mmCIF file of C-alpha atoms in Angstrom:
data_model
loop_
_atom_site.group_PDB
_atom_site.id
_atom_site.type_symbol
_atom_site.label_atom_id
_atom_site.label_comp_id
_atom_site.label_asym_id
_atom_site.label_seq_id
_atom_site.Cartn_x
_atom_site.Cartn_y
_atom_site.Cartn_z
ATOM 1 C CA MET A 1 13.975 -17.950 23.404
ATOM 2 C CA LYS A 2 12.810 -18.336 20.124
ATOM 3 C CA PRO A 3 10.255 -17.141 17.116
ATOM 4 C CA ALA A 4 6.600 -18.636 17.274
ATOM 5 C CA SER A 5 6.439 -21.892 14.729
ATOM 6 C CA SER A 6 4.086 -20.214 12.187
ATOM 7 C CA ILE A 7 7.240 -17.830 11.425
ATOM 8 C CA SER A 8 8.664 -21.069 9.657
ATOM 9 C CA ARG A 9 6.350 -20.866 6.796
ATOM 10 C CA LEU A 10 6.668 -17.454 5.709
ATOM 11 C CA GLY A 11 8.918 -17.711 3.006
ATOM 12 C CA VAL A 12 10.813 -14.302 1.509
ATOM 13 C CA GLU A 13 11.441 -12.381 -1.836
ATOM 14 C CA GLY A 14 14.692 -13.695 -3.087
ATOM 15 C CA ALA A 15 15.945 -10.443 -4.736
ATOM 16 C CA PHE A 16 16.434 -9.152 -1.986
ATOM 17 C CA ASP A 17 19.034 -12.083 -2.024
ATOM 18 C CA VAL A 18 20.755 -11.940 -5.332
ATOM 19 C CA LEU A 19 20.548 -7.883 -4.460
ATOM 20 C CA SER A 20 22.719 -8.185 -0.611
ATOM 21 C CA ARG A 21 25.428 -10.568 -3.281
ATOM 22 C CA ALA A 22 25.518 -8.243 -5.975
ATOM 23 C CA ARG A 23 26.224 -5.817 -3.454
ATOM 24 C CA ALA A 24 29.065 -7.932 -1.260
ATOM 25 C CA LEU A 25 30.804 -8.018 -5.023
ATOM 26 C CA GLU A 26 30.672 -4.437 -5.266
ATOM 27 C CA ALA A 27 32.363 -3.326 -2.484
ATOM 28 C CA LYS A 28 35.361 -5.846 -2.995
ATOM 29 C CA GLY A 29 35.235 -3.768 -6.931
ATOM 30 C CA GLN A 30 33.466 -5.792 -9.249
ATOM 31 C CA LYS A 31 30.764 -4.411 -11.724
ATOM 32 C CA ILE A 32 27.592 -5.252 -11.650
ATOM 33 C CA ILE A 33 24.406 -4.727 -13.953
ATOM 34 C CA HIS A 34 21.417 -4.635 -11.507
ATOM 35 C CA LEU A 35 18.653 -6.829 -13.410
ATOM 36 C CA GLU A 36 17.401 -8.081 -10.483
ATOM 37 C CA ILE A 37 15.262 -5.840 -8.587
ATOM 38 C CA GLY A 38 11.426 -4.300 -9.328
ATOM 39 C CA GLU A 39 11.792 -1.010 -9.035
ATOM 40 C CA PRO A 40 10.404 1.313 -11.749
ATOM 41 C CA ASP A 41 14.522 3.315 -12.288
ATOM 42 C CA PHE A 42 12.937 6.688 -12.634
ATOM 43 C CA PRO A 43 12.152 9.660 -10.247
ATOM 44 C CA THR A 44 8.228 9.965 -8.796
ATOM 45 C CA PRO A 45 7.199 12.592 -10.882
ATOM 46 C CA PRO A 46 7.739 16.396 -9.431
ATOM 47 C CA HIS A 47 3.997 16.915 -8.996
ATOM 48 C CA ILE A 48 3.789 14.437 -7.087
ATOM 49 C CA VAL A 49 6.613 15.301 -4.377
ATOM 50 C CA GLU A 50 5.263 18.841 -4.768
ATOM 51 C CA ALA A 51 2.394 17.665 -3.813
ATOM 52 C CA ALA A 52 3.457 15.242 -0.603
ATOM 53 C CA LYS A 53 5.806 18.786 0.259
ATOM 54 C CA ARG A 54 2.496 21.092 -0.048
ATOM 55 C CA ALA A 55 0.737 18.669 1.867
ATOM 56 C CA LEU A 56 3.180 18.766 5.471
ATOM 57 C CA ASP A 57 2.751 22.188 4.569
ATOM 58 C CA GLU A 58 -0.387 22.382 5.563
ATOM 59 C CA GLY A 59 -0.853 20.518 8.097
ATOM 60 C CA TYR A 60 -1.070 16.204 6.882
ATOM 61 C CA THR A 61 1.157 14.386 9.683
ATOM 62 C CA HIS A 62 -1.452 13.481 12.322
ATOM 63 C CA TYR A 63 -4.012 9.857 11.666
ATOM 64 C CA GLY A 64 -5.962 10.385 9.571
ATOM 65 C CA PRO A 65 -10.240 7.428 9.150
ATOM 66 C CA THR A 66 -8.776 3.865 8.734
ATOM 67 C CA MET A 67 -9.704 3.642 5.509
ATOM 68 C CA GLY A 68 -8.102 6.197 4.260
ATOM 69 C CA LEU A 69 -9.029 9.333 4.013
ATOM 70 C CA PRO A 70 -12.487 10.462 2.387
ATOM 71 C CA VAL A 71 -10.976 12.512 -1.013
ATOM 72 C CA LEU A 72 -8.414 9.676 -1.885
ATOM 73 C CA ARG A 73 -10.324 6.980 -1.059
ATOM 74 C CA GLU A 74 -13.482 9.127 -3.663
ATOM 75 C CA ALA A 75 -10.931 9.804 -5.821
ATOM 76 C CA ILE A 76 -10.419 5.700 -6.731
ATOM 77 C CA ALA A 77 -13.360 4.986 -6.953
ATOM 78 C CA LYS A 78 -14.313 6.674 -9.701
ATOM 79 C CA GLN A 79 -10.999 5.818 -11.050
ATOM 80 C CA VAL A 80 -11.643 2.485 -10.997
ATOM 81 C CA THR A 81 -14.811 1.979 -11.947
ATOM 82 C CA SER A 82 -14.173 4.010 -15.115
ATOM 83 C CA THR A 83 -10.738 2.028 -16.095
ATOM 84 C CA ARG A 84 -12.138 -1.096 -15.834
ATOM 85 C CA ALA A 85 -15.507 -0.228 -17.118
ATOM 86 C CA MET A 86 -17.272 -1.971 -13.826
ATOM 87 C CA ALA A 87 -20.311 -1.057 -11.879
ATOM 88 C CA LEU A 88 -20.080 1.474 -9.916
ATOM 89 C CA VAL A 89 -17.316 1.138 -7.202
ATOM 90 C CA ASP A 90 -18.738 2.658 -3.083
ATOM 91 C CA PRO A 91 -15.764 5.125 -1.840
ATOM 92 C CA SER A 92 -16.434 3.330 0.951
ATOM 93 C CA GLN A 93 -14.892 -0.253 -0.583
ATOM 94 C CA VAL A 94 -11.370 1.342 -1.021
ATOM 95 C CA GLY A 95 -8.778 0.566 1.150
ATOM 96 C CA ILE A 96 -6.011 2.985 1.452
ATOM 97 C CA THR A 97 -2.768 1.211 3.065
ATOM 98 C CA PRO A 98 1.001 1.335 2.913
ATOM 99 C CA GLY A 99 1.822 -0.384 -0.305
ATOM 100 C CA ALA A 100 -0.158 -2.821 -2.139
ATOM 101 C CA LYS A 101 1.567 -5.768 -0.545
ATOM 102 C CA PRO A 102 -0.327 -5.230 3.584
ATOM 103 C CA ALA A 103 -3.990 -4.681 0.521
ATOM 104 C CA LEU A 104 -3.024 -8.460 -0.373
ATOM 105 C CA PHE A 105 -1.976 -9.490 2.812
ATOM 106 C CA PHE A 106 -5.891 -8.223 4.723
ATOM 107 C CA ALA A 107 -7.711 -9.731 1.932
ATOM 108 C CA MET A 108 -5.691 -12.836 2.351
ATOM 109 C CA LEU A 109 -6.508 -12.501 6.707
ATOM 110 C CA ALA A 110 -10.514 -12.067 5.762
ATOM 111 C CA THR A 111 -11.014 -14.405 4.063
ATOM 112 C CA LEU A 112 -8.425 -17.746 4.515
ATOM 113 C CA GLU A 113 -8.439 -20.696 7.139
ATOM 114 C CA PRO A 114 -6.960 -23.433 8.089
ATOM 115 C CA GLY A 115 -7.322 -26.107 5.195
ATOM 116 C CA ASP A 116 -8.724 -23.814 2.173
ATOM 117 C CA GLU A 117 -7.495 -24.357 -0.775
ATOM 118 C CA VAL A 118 -5.363 -21.365 -3.077
ATOM 119 C CA LEU A 119 -5.282 -21.737 -6.650
ATOM 120 C CA LEU A 120 -2.165 -19.846 -7.198
ATOM 121 C CA PRO A 121 0.177 -18.597 -10.575
ATOM 122 C CA ASP A 122 2.878 -20.650 -10.977
ATOM 123 C CA PRO A 123 5.709 -18.834 -11.718
ATOM 124 C CA GLY A 124 4.607 -16.048 -9.746
ATOM 125 C CA PHE A 125 4.812 -13.303 -6.945
ATOM 126 C CA PRO A 126 5.711 -15.236 -4.003
ATOM 127 C CA ILE A 127 4.639 -13.592 -1.082
ATOM 128 C CA TYR A 128 0.719 -14.982 -2.631
ATOM 129 C CA ALA A 129 2.292 -18.815 -1.616
ATOM 130 C CA SER A 130 4.107 -17.321 1.192
ATOM 131 C CA LEU A 131 0.772 -15.957 3.579
ATOM 132 C CA ALA A 132 -0.657 -18.931 2.341
ATOM 133 C CA ARG A 133 1.088 -21.092 3.619
ATOM 134 C CA TYR A 134 1.385 -18.793 6.845
ATOM 135 C CA LEU A 135 -2.206 -18.498 7.549
ATOM 136 C CA GLY A 136 -2.740 -22.392 7.358
ATOM 137 C CA ALA A 137 -4.314 -23.034 3.672
ATOM 138 C CA VAL A 138 -2.678 -25.449 0.676
ATOM 139 C CA PRO A 139 -1.933 -23.246 -1.816
ATOM 140 C CA VAL A 140 -1.765 -25.835 -5.099
ATOM 141 C CA PRO A 141 0.680 -24.326 -7.931
ATOM 142 C CA VAL A 142 -1.500 -23.546 -11.596
ATOM 143 C CA PRO A 143 1.319 -24.147 -14.019
ATOM 144 C CA LEU A 144 0.723 -21.469 -16.581
ATOM 145 C CA VAL A 145 1.266 -21.667 -20.128
ATOM 146 C CA GLU A 146 4.646 -19.789 -22.419
ATOM 147 C CA SER A 147 2.687 -20.624 -25.972
ATOM 148 C CA ARG A 148 -0.467 -19.025 -24.246
ATOM 149 C CA GLN A 149 1.478 -15.946 -23.254
ATOM 150 C CA PHE A 150 1.769 -17.510 -19.390
ATOM 151 C CA SER A 151 -1.609 -17.157 -18.775
ATOM 152 C CA PHE A 152 -3.987 -20.467 -17.145
ATOM 153 C CA ASP A 153 -4.369 -23.754 -18.102
ATOM 154 C CA LEU A 154 -7.662 -23.304 -18.293
ATOM 155 C CA ASN A 155 -8.023 -27.561 -18.264
ATOM 156 C CA PHE A 156 -5.758 -27.521 -14.250
ATOM 157 C CA VAL A 157 -7.962 -25.381 -12.627
ATOM 158 C CA GLU A 158 -11.012 -26.896 -13.333
ATOM 159 C CA ASP A 159 -9.573 -29.566 -12.353
ATOM 160 C CA HIS A 160 -8.250 -28.319 -9.510
ATOM 161 C CA LEU A 161 -11.505 -27.068 -8.210
ATOM 162 C CA THR A 162 -12.754 -29.218 -5.155
ATOM 163 C CA PRO A 163 -15.584 -28.286 -2.223
ATOM 164 C CA ARG A 164 -12.032 -27.348 -0.747
ATOM 165 C CA THR A 165 -11.471 -24.327 -3.106
ATOM 166 C CA LYS A 166 -11.168 -20.722 -1.109
ATOM 167 C CA MET A 167 -9.774 -18.444 -3.342
ATOM 168 C CA LEU A 168 -7.963 -18.295 -7.551
ATOM 169 C CA ILE A 169 -5.694 -15.381 -7.507
ATOM 170 C CA LEU A 170 -4.733 -14.181 -11.457
ATOM 171 C CA ASN A 171 -2.114 -11.133 -11.652
ATOM 172 C CA SER A 172 -2.469 -9.526 -14.657
ATOM 173 C CA PRO A 173 0.375 -8.210 -16.000
ATOM 174 C CA HIS A 174 2.089 -10.705 -14.433
ATOM 175 C CA ASN A 175 5.250 -10.987 -12.591
ATOM 176 C CA PRO A 176 8.088 -12.806 -12.920
ATOM 177 C CA THR A 177 7.077 -13.445 -17.085
ATOM 178 C CA GLY A 178 5.171 -10.368 -18.455
ATOM 179 C CA GLY A 179 2.299 -11.949 -20.002
ATOM 180 C CA VAL A 180 -0.917 -10.719 -20.375
ATOM 181 C CA ILE A 181 -3.867 -12.766 -19.205
ATOM 182 C CA ALA A 182 -6.503 -12.729 -22.245
ATOM 183 C CA GLU A 183 -10.244 -11.721 -21.826
ATOM 184 C CA ALA A 184 -11.199 -14.913 -23.518
ATOM 185 C CA ASP A 185 -9.680 -16.899 -20.833
ATOM 186 C CA ILE A 186 -10.372 -14.132 -17.866
ATOM 187 C CA ARG A 187 -13.709 -14.712 -18.987
ATOM 188 C CA GLU A 188 -13.670 -18.444 -18.661
ATOM 189 C CA LEU A 189 -12.210 -18.431 -15.545
ATOM 190 C CA ALA A 190 -15.342 -16.315 -14.152
ATOM 191 C CA ARG A 191 -17.868 -19.094 -16.265
ATOM 192 C CA LEU A 192 -16.040 -21.248 -13.689
ATOM 193 C CA LEU A 193 -16.309 -19.818 -10.432
ATOM 194 C CA ILE A 194 -19.527 -17.549 -10.685
ATOM 195 C CA ASP A 195 -21.064 -19.898 -8.977
ATOM 196 C CA ARG A 196 -18.433 -21.225 -6.606
ATOM 197 C CA ASP A 197 -18.770 -19.601 -3.084
ATOM 198 C CA ILE A 198 -14.343 -18.595 -3.995
ATOM 199 C CA VAL A 199 -13.115 -15.359 -3.611
ATOM 200 C CA VAL A 200 -10.994 -14.298 -6.151
ATOM 201 C CA ILE A 201 -7.775 -11.540 -5.806
ATOM 202 C CA SER A 202 -7.372 -9.484 -9.143
ATOM 203 C CA ASP A 203 -3.647 -8.486 -8.306
ATOM 204 C CA GLU A 204 -3.443 -5.845 -10.904
ATOM 205 C CA ILE A 205 -0.416 -3.882 -9.634
ATOM 206 C CA TYR A 206 1.185 -3.490 -13.147
ATOM 207 C CA ARG A 207 -1.927 -2.859 -14.796
ATOM 208 C CA ARG A 208 -0.491 0.746 -15.973
ATOM 209 C CA ILE A 209 2.070 -1.017 -17.732
ATOM 210 C CA SER A 210 0.896 -2.690 -20.522
ATOM 211 C CA PHE A 211 1.969 -2.436 -24.458
ATOM 212 C CA GLU A 212 -1.268 -3.592 -25.836
ATOM 213 C CA ASP A 213 -3.621 -1.212 -27.876
ATOM 214 C CA GLU A 214 -6.034 -3.025 -25.147
ATOM 215 C CA PRO A 215 -5.548 -2.219 -21.042
ATOM 216 C CA PRO A 216 -5.481 -5.840 -18.824
ATOM 217 C CA PHE A 217 -9.212 -6.798 -18.488
ATOM 218 C CA SER A 218 -10.309 -7.377 -15.270
ATOM 219 C CA ILE A 219 -12.329 -10.258 -13.915
ATOM 220 C CA ALA A 220 -14.244 -7.506 -11.554
ATOM 221 C CA SER A 221 -15.206 -6.470 -14.448
ATOM 222 C CA ILE A 222 -17.947 -8.628 -15.299
ATOM 223 C CA PRO A 223 -20.730 -8.966 -14.263
ATOM 224 C CA GLY A 224 -21.653 -10.855 -10.639
ATOM 225 C CA MET A 225 -18.157 -11.082 -10.437
ATOM 226 C CA GLU A 226 -17.332 -7.745 -8.273
ATOM 227 C CA THR A 227 -19.050 -9.268 -5.764
ATOM 228 C CA LYS A 228 -16.717 -11.490 -4.848
ATOM 229 C CA THR A 229 -13.138 -10.030 -6.480
ATOM 230 C CA ILE A 230 -10.389 -8.112 -4.245
ATOM 231 C CA ILE A 231 -8.573 -5.828 -7.138
ATOM 232 C CA ILE A 232 -5.596 -5.034 -5.507
ATOM 233 C CA ASP A 233 -2.983 -2.234 -6.578
ATOM 234 C CA GLY A 234 -1.087 0.160 -5.579
ATOM 235 C CA PHE A 235 1.343 3.178 -6.811
ATOM 236 C CA SER A 236 4.346 1.784 -6.557
ATOM 237 C CA LYS A 237 4.654 0.596 -9.758
ATOM 238 C CA SER A 238 2.674 3.095 -12.247
ATOM 239 C CA HIS A 239 4.274 5.705 -10.650
ATOM 240 C CA ALA A 240 7.526 4.901 -9.502
ATOM 241 C CA MET A 241 6.421 5.457 -5.484
ATOM 242 C CA THR A 242 8.150 2.217 -4.087
ATOM 243 C CA GLY A 243 9.937 4.134 -1.179
ATOM 244 C CA TRP A 244 6.158 6.055 -0.223
ATOM 245 C CA ARG A 245 4.428 2.537 0.466
ATOM 246 C CA LEU A 246 0.827 3.709 -0.997
ATOM 247 C CA GLY A 247 -1.072 0.749 -1.953
ATOM 248 C CA TYR A 248 -4.918 -0.713 -1.673
ATOM 249 C CA GLY A 249 -7.262 -2.233 -1.516
ATOM 250 C CA ILE A 250 -10.950 -2.692 -3.727
ATOM 251 C CA TYR A 251 -13.563 -4.851 -0.880
ATOM 252 C CA PRO A 252 -16.565 -6.363 -1.889
ATOM 253 C CA THR A 253 -18.956 -5.003 1.194
ATOM 254 C CA TRP A 254 -19.050 -8.167 2.274
ATOM 255 C CA LEU A 255 -15.736 -7.648 3.282
ATOM 256 C CA THR A 256 -14.222 -4.031 4.576
ATOM 257 C CA ASP A 257 -15.705 -4.025 7.731
ATOM 258 C CA ALA A 258 -13.049 -7.090 7.900
ATOM 259 C CA VAL A 259 -10.663 -5.660 6.878
ATOM 260 C CA SER A 260 -11.182 -2.149 8.595
ATOM 261 C CA LYS A 261 -10.311 -4.271 11.749
ATOM 262 C CA LEU A 262 -7.448 -5.380 10.361
ATOM 263 C CA VAL A 263 -5.614 -2.229 9.686
ATOM 264 C CA VAL A 264 -6.761 -1.167 13.387
ATOM 265 C CA ASN A 265 -5.182 -3.771 14.838
ATOM 266 C CA SER A 266 -1.813 -3.645 12.855
ATOM 267 C CA ASN A 267 -0.882 0.055 11.219
ATOM 268 C CA SER A 268 -3.734 2.601 12.128
ATOM 269 C CA CYS A 269 -3.425 4.215 9.142
ATOM 270 C CA THR A 270 -1.320 4.548 6.202
ATOM 271 C CA ALA A 271 0.327 8.448 6.484
ATOM 272 C CA THR A 272 -1.106 11.518 4.937
ATOM 273 C CA PHE A 273 0.780 13.404 3.447
ATOM 274 C CA VAL A 274 1.459 10.448 1.667
ATOM 275 C CA GLN A 275 -2.425 10.520 0.403
ATOM 276 C CA MET A 276 -2.131 13.652 -0.331
ATOM 277 C CA ALA A 277 0.628 13.160 -2.386
ATOM 278 C CA GLY A 278 -1.095 9.459 -4.095
ATOM 279 C CA LEU A 279 -4.432 11.792 -4.689
ATOM 280 C CA ALA A 280 -2.043 13.815 -6.857
ATOM 281 C CA ALA A 281 -0.910 10.729 -8.797
ATOM 282 C CA VAL A 282 -4.612 10.296 -9.459
ATOM 283 C CA GLU A 283 -5.909 13.399 -10.584
ATOM 284 C CA GLY A 284 -2.492 14.815 -11.694
ATOM 285 C CA PRO A 285 -0.825 14.920 -15.742
ATOM 286 C CA GLN A 286 -0.657 11.708 -16.383
ATOM 287 C CA THR A 287 2.653 12.766 -19.145
ATOM 288 C CA ASP A 288 5.622 11.192 -16.838
ATOM 289 C CA CYS A 289 3.705 7.860 -16.769
ATOM 290 C CA GLU A 290 3.581 7.627 -20.210
ATOM 291 C CA ARG A 291 6.702 8.274 -20.672
ATOM 292 C CA MET A 292 8.193 5.939 -18.062
ATOM 293 C CA VAL A 293 6.219 2.634 -20.083
ATOM 294 C CA ALA A 294 7.079 4.606 -23.782
ATOM 295 C CA GLU A 295 11.051 3.459 -22.626
ATOM 296 C CA PHE A 296 9.765 0.313 -20.440
ATOM 297 C CA ARG A 297 8.799 -0.242 -24.399
ATOM 298 C CA LYS A 298 11.421 0.301 -26.361
ATOM 299 C CA ARG A 299 13.712 -1.568 -23.431
ATOM 300 C CA ARG A 300 11.472 -4.137 -23.849
ATOM 301 C CA ASP A 301 12.130 -4.643 -28.152
ATOM 302 C CA ALA A 302 15.561 -3.692 -27.533
ATOM 303 C CA PHE A 303 16.790 -6.720 -24.129
ATOM 304 C CA VAL A 304 14.266 -9.129 -25.732
ATOM 305 C CA SER A 305 15.641 -9.268 -29.284
ATOM 306 C CA LEU A 306 19.039 -9.865 -27.443
ATOM 307 C CA LEU A 307 18.014 -11.870 -25.134
ATOM 308 C CA THR A 308 17.413 -14.263 -27.771
ATOM 309 C CA GLY A 309 20.540 -14.041 -30.094
ATOM 310 C CA ILE A 310 22.109 -15.580 -27.437
ATOM 311 C CA ALA A 311 22.806 -19.729 -27.329
ATOM 312 C CA GLY A 312 20.559 -21.611 -25.582
ATOM 313 C CA PHE A 313 18.173 -18.388 -24.828
ATOM 314 C CA ASN A 314 15.078 -18.312 -25.879
ATOM 315 C CA CYS A 315 12.803 -15.973 -24.579
ATOM 316 C CA THR A 316 8.374 -15.119 -25.327
ATOM 317 C CA VAL A 317 8.143 -11.074 -25.824
ATOM 318 C CA PRO A 318 6.083 -9.578 -22.734
ATOM 319 C CA HIS A 319 2.805 -7.299 -22.992
ATOM 320 C CA GLY A 320 3.351 -6.050 -19.607
ATOM 321 C CA ALA A 321 6.159 -5.392 -17.046
ATOM 322 C CA PHE A 322 9.426 -4.972 -17.527
ATOM 323 C CA TYR A 323 10.091 -7.603 -16.877
ATOM 324 C CA ALA A 324 12.230 -10.486 -19.181
ATOM 325 C CA TYR A 325 11.680 -14.277 -18.734
ATOM 326 C CA PRO A 326 13.563 -16.062 -21.118
ATOM 327 C CA SER A 327 13.894 -19.488 -21.074
ATOM 328 C CA VAL A 328 16.844 -21.018 -20.665
ATOM 329 C CA ALA A 329 17.023 -25.292 -21.011
ATOM 330 C CA GLY A 330 19.218 -24.594 -23.698
ATOM 331 C CA ILE A 331 22.160 -23.941 -21.424
ATOM 332 C CA GLY A 332 21.631 -26.977 -19.880
ATOM 333 C CA THR A 333 21.827 -26.343 -16.355
ATOM 334 C CA ASN A 334 19.330 -25.334 -13.709
ATOM 335 C CA SER A 335 18.292 -21.867 -13.471
ATOM 336 C CA LYS A 336 19.756 -20.837 -10.215
ATOM 337 C CA GLU A 337 23.240 -22.598 -10.796
ATOM 338 C CA LEU A 338 22.703 -20.415 -14.143
ATOM 339 C CA GLU A 339 21.522 -17.067 -11.066
ATOM 340 C CA ASP A 340 24.768 -17.691 -9.610
ATOM 341 C CA ALA A 341 27.170 -18.093 -12.741
ATOM 342 C CA LEU A 342 25.391 -14.946 -14.489
ATOM 343 C CA LEU A 343 26.295 -13.207 -11.495
ATOM 344 C CA THR A 344 29.921 -13.738 -10.215
ATOM 345 C CA GLN A 345 31.165 -14.593 -13.576
ATOM 346 C CA ALA A 346 29.102 -12.038 -15.596
ATOM 347 C CA GLY A 347 28.592 -9.307 -13.808
ATOM 348 C CA VAL A 348 24.472 -9.616 -13.813
ATOM 349 C CA ALA A 349 22.500 -10.094 -11.139
ATOM 350 C CA CYS A 350 19.201 -11.623 -12.291
ATOM 351 C CA LEU A 351 16.898 -13.786 -10.225
ATOM 352 C CA SER A 352 16.560 -17.791 -10.408
ATOM 353 C CA GLY A 353 13.132 -18.242 -12.710
ATOM 354 C CA SER A 354 12.528 -21.448 -9.420
ATOM 355 C CA ALA A 355 12.711 -18.072 -6.850
ATOM 356 C CA PHE A 356 8.764 -18.018 -8.410
ATOM 357 C CA GLY A 357 7.628 -21.624 -8.478
ATOM 358 C CA LEU A 358 8.809 -24.852 -9.520
ATOM 359 C CA GLN A 359 7.424 -24.142 -13.469
ATOM 360 C CA GLY A 360 10.047 -21.981 -13.104
ATOM 361 C CA SER A 361 13.616 -23.839 -13.338
ATOM 362 C CA HIS A 362 14.291 -23.500 -16.432
ATOM 363 C CA HIS A 363 14.122 -19.898 -16.674
ATOM 364 C CA LEU A 364 15.706 -15.920 -15.548
ATOM 365 C CA ARG A 365 13.812 -13.722 -14.559
ATOM 366 C CA PHE A 366 15.489 -9.785 -15.585
ATOM 367 C CA SER A 367 14.038 -6.669 -15.336
ATOM 368 C CA MET A 368 14.113 -3.693 -16.826
ATOM 369 C CA ALA A 369 13.969 -1.434 -14.386
ATOM 370 C CA ASN A 370 17.582 -0.512 -15.193
ATOM 371 C CA SER A 371 18.904 2.398 -18.875
ATOM 372 C CA LEU A 372 18.703 1.067 -22.393
ATOM 373 C CA PRO A 373 22.556 1.008 -22.622
ATOM 374 C CA ASN A 374 23.093 -0.994 -19.114
ATOM 375 C CA LEU A 375 20.657 -3.707 -21.435
ATOM 376 C CA GLN A 376 22.645 -3.757 -23.788
ATOM 377 C CA LEU A 377 26.054 -4.249 -22.146
ATOM 378 C CA ALA A 378 24.339 -6.919 -19.657
ATOM 379 C CA ALA A 379 23.566 -8.802 -23.422
ATOM 380 C CA HIS A 380 26.779 -8.225 -24.282
ATOM 381 C CA ARG A 381 28.438 -10.219 -21.350
ATOM 382 C CA ILE A 382 25.583 -12.391 -20.706
ATOM 383 C CA SER A 383 26.423 -14.040 -24.807
ATOM 384 C CA GLU A 384 30.243 -13.041 -24.180
ATOM 385 C CA TRP A 385 29.899 -15.651 -21.460
ATOM 386 C CA SER A 386 27.910 -18.279 -22.778
ATOM 387 C CA LYS A 387 31.013 -18.874 -25.386
ATOM 388 C CA THR A 388 33.368 -19.537 -22.854
ATOM 389 C CA SER A 389 31.757 -20.947 -19.982
ATOM 390 C CA SER A 390 31.367 -24.861 -17.976
ATOM 391 C CA VAL A 391 28.330 -24.583 -16.754
ATOM 392 C CA ARG A 392 26.815 -24.728 -19.946
ATOM 393 C CA SER A 393 26.274 -28.798 -20.759
#
């Protein structure tokens, strides 16, 4: 007996592999600084935890509606309408899921046919290409341009639009680079797509973690694009709720019935008491979230400066998310070898940029979801390692 052949088309996330290896080293007594996992190192805000406890006491322990509790769908629809400055989002367009990944998966399952082409960012979240391949679609990696805050190469996009192009995936703020796509670039992308039968997935899971005066611009706010754009968002990053598994999609009206069928055939519904916690996250105080973003900004300023001071490292300042993505071309080795060396020799767990696509072969991703003292210590370890390492040419 063996698994279905389609399983071979699925990829994984490198962060969990590195975490496993780091834990094995720790078991042998080595001190590791964990900068590999993209998970806020802050507790879930207390009022959200209390809302979940209260919901359990009030009996939110049974099945809920397939697409989510009406009260949460209404709150999210109102919030998305106001924060994206877009046409009125109807609650019927909101689909609540156990984490943002199912919302992404359902969006791709409901729209892609075998042979369809999917334009996606390179480097980018590896699950995009993994799901496209699994569904028999063809990933078309679009190079991101570091000198333009890791925005798309717009000429490349235009040149690679074909009759088979069915989907474009945007992610801003971006994993792994921390880049934020400029409004002008998003408007140009909309111009290229507005008259084509192409679905846009706008992955906005890091939207709240932005260090700019203006929030990241959403393509869904452009008139005409709301009917072909699927917004993916959730609570894991913005409210430090990774373990709660609570996300959502905002789907065009023509797609909601298809998504509902997929939910019925997979997870039935999302835990109701968790949804009530999500309601508290949407409607309650945002001070804890704001403090978290302020701390990430402080860490970014310090850590990026320290990385840039290390010979062979050059780090573009990220404008969002909580990642530093330095170029290590000056080290003279590929990023996978460097990932291994930093883990085993310097005790710093990070990710090779190649885990995110071919364009990442000379970059590393560091998660800044660790304390400022630990980030400073990590930079010191890397600096000392670089002075004596035989990996460097």
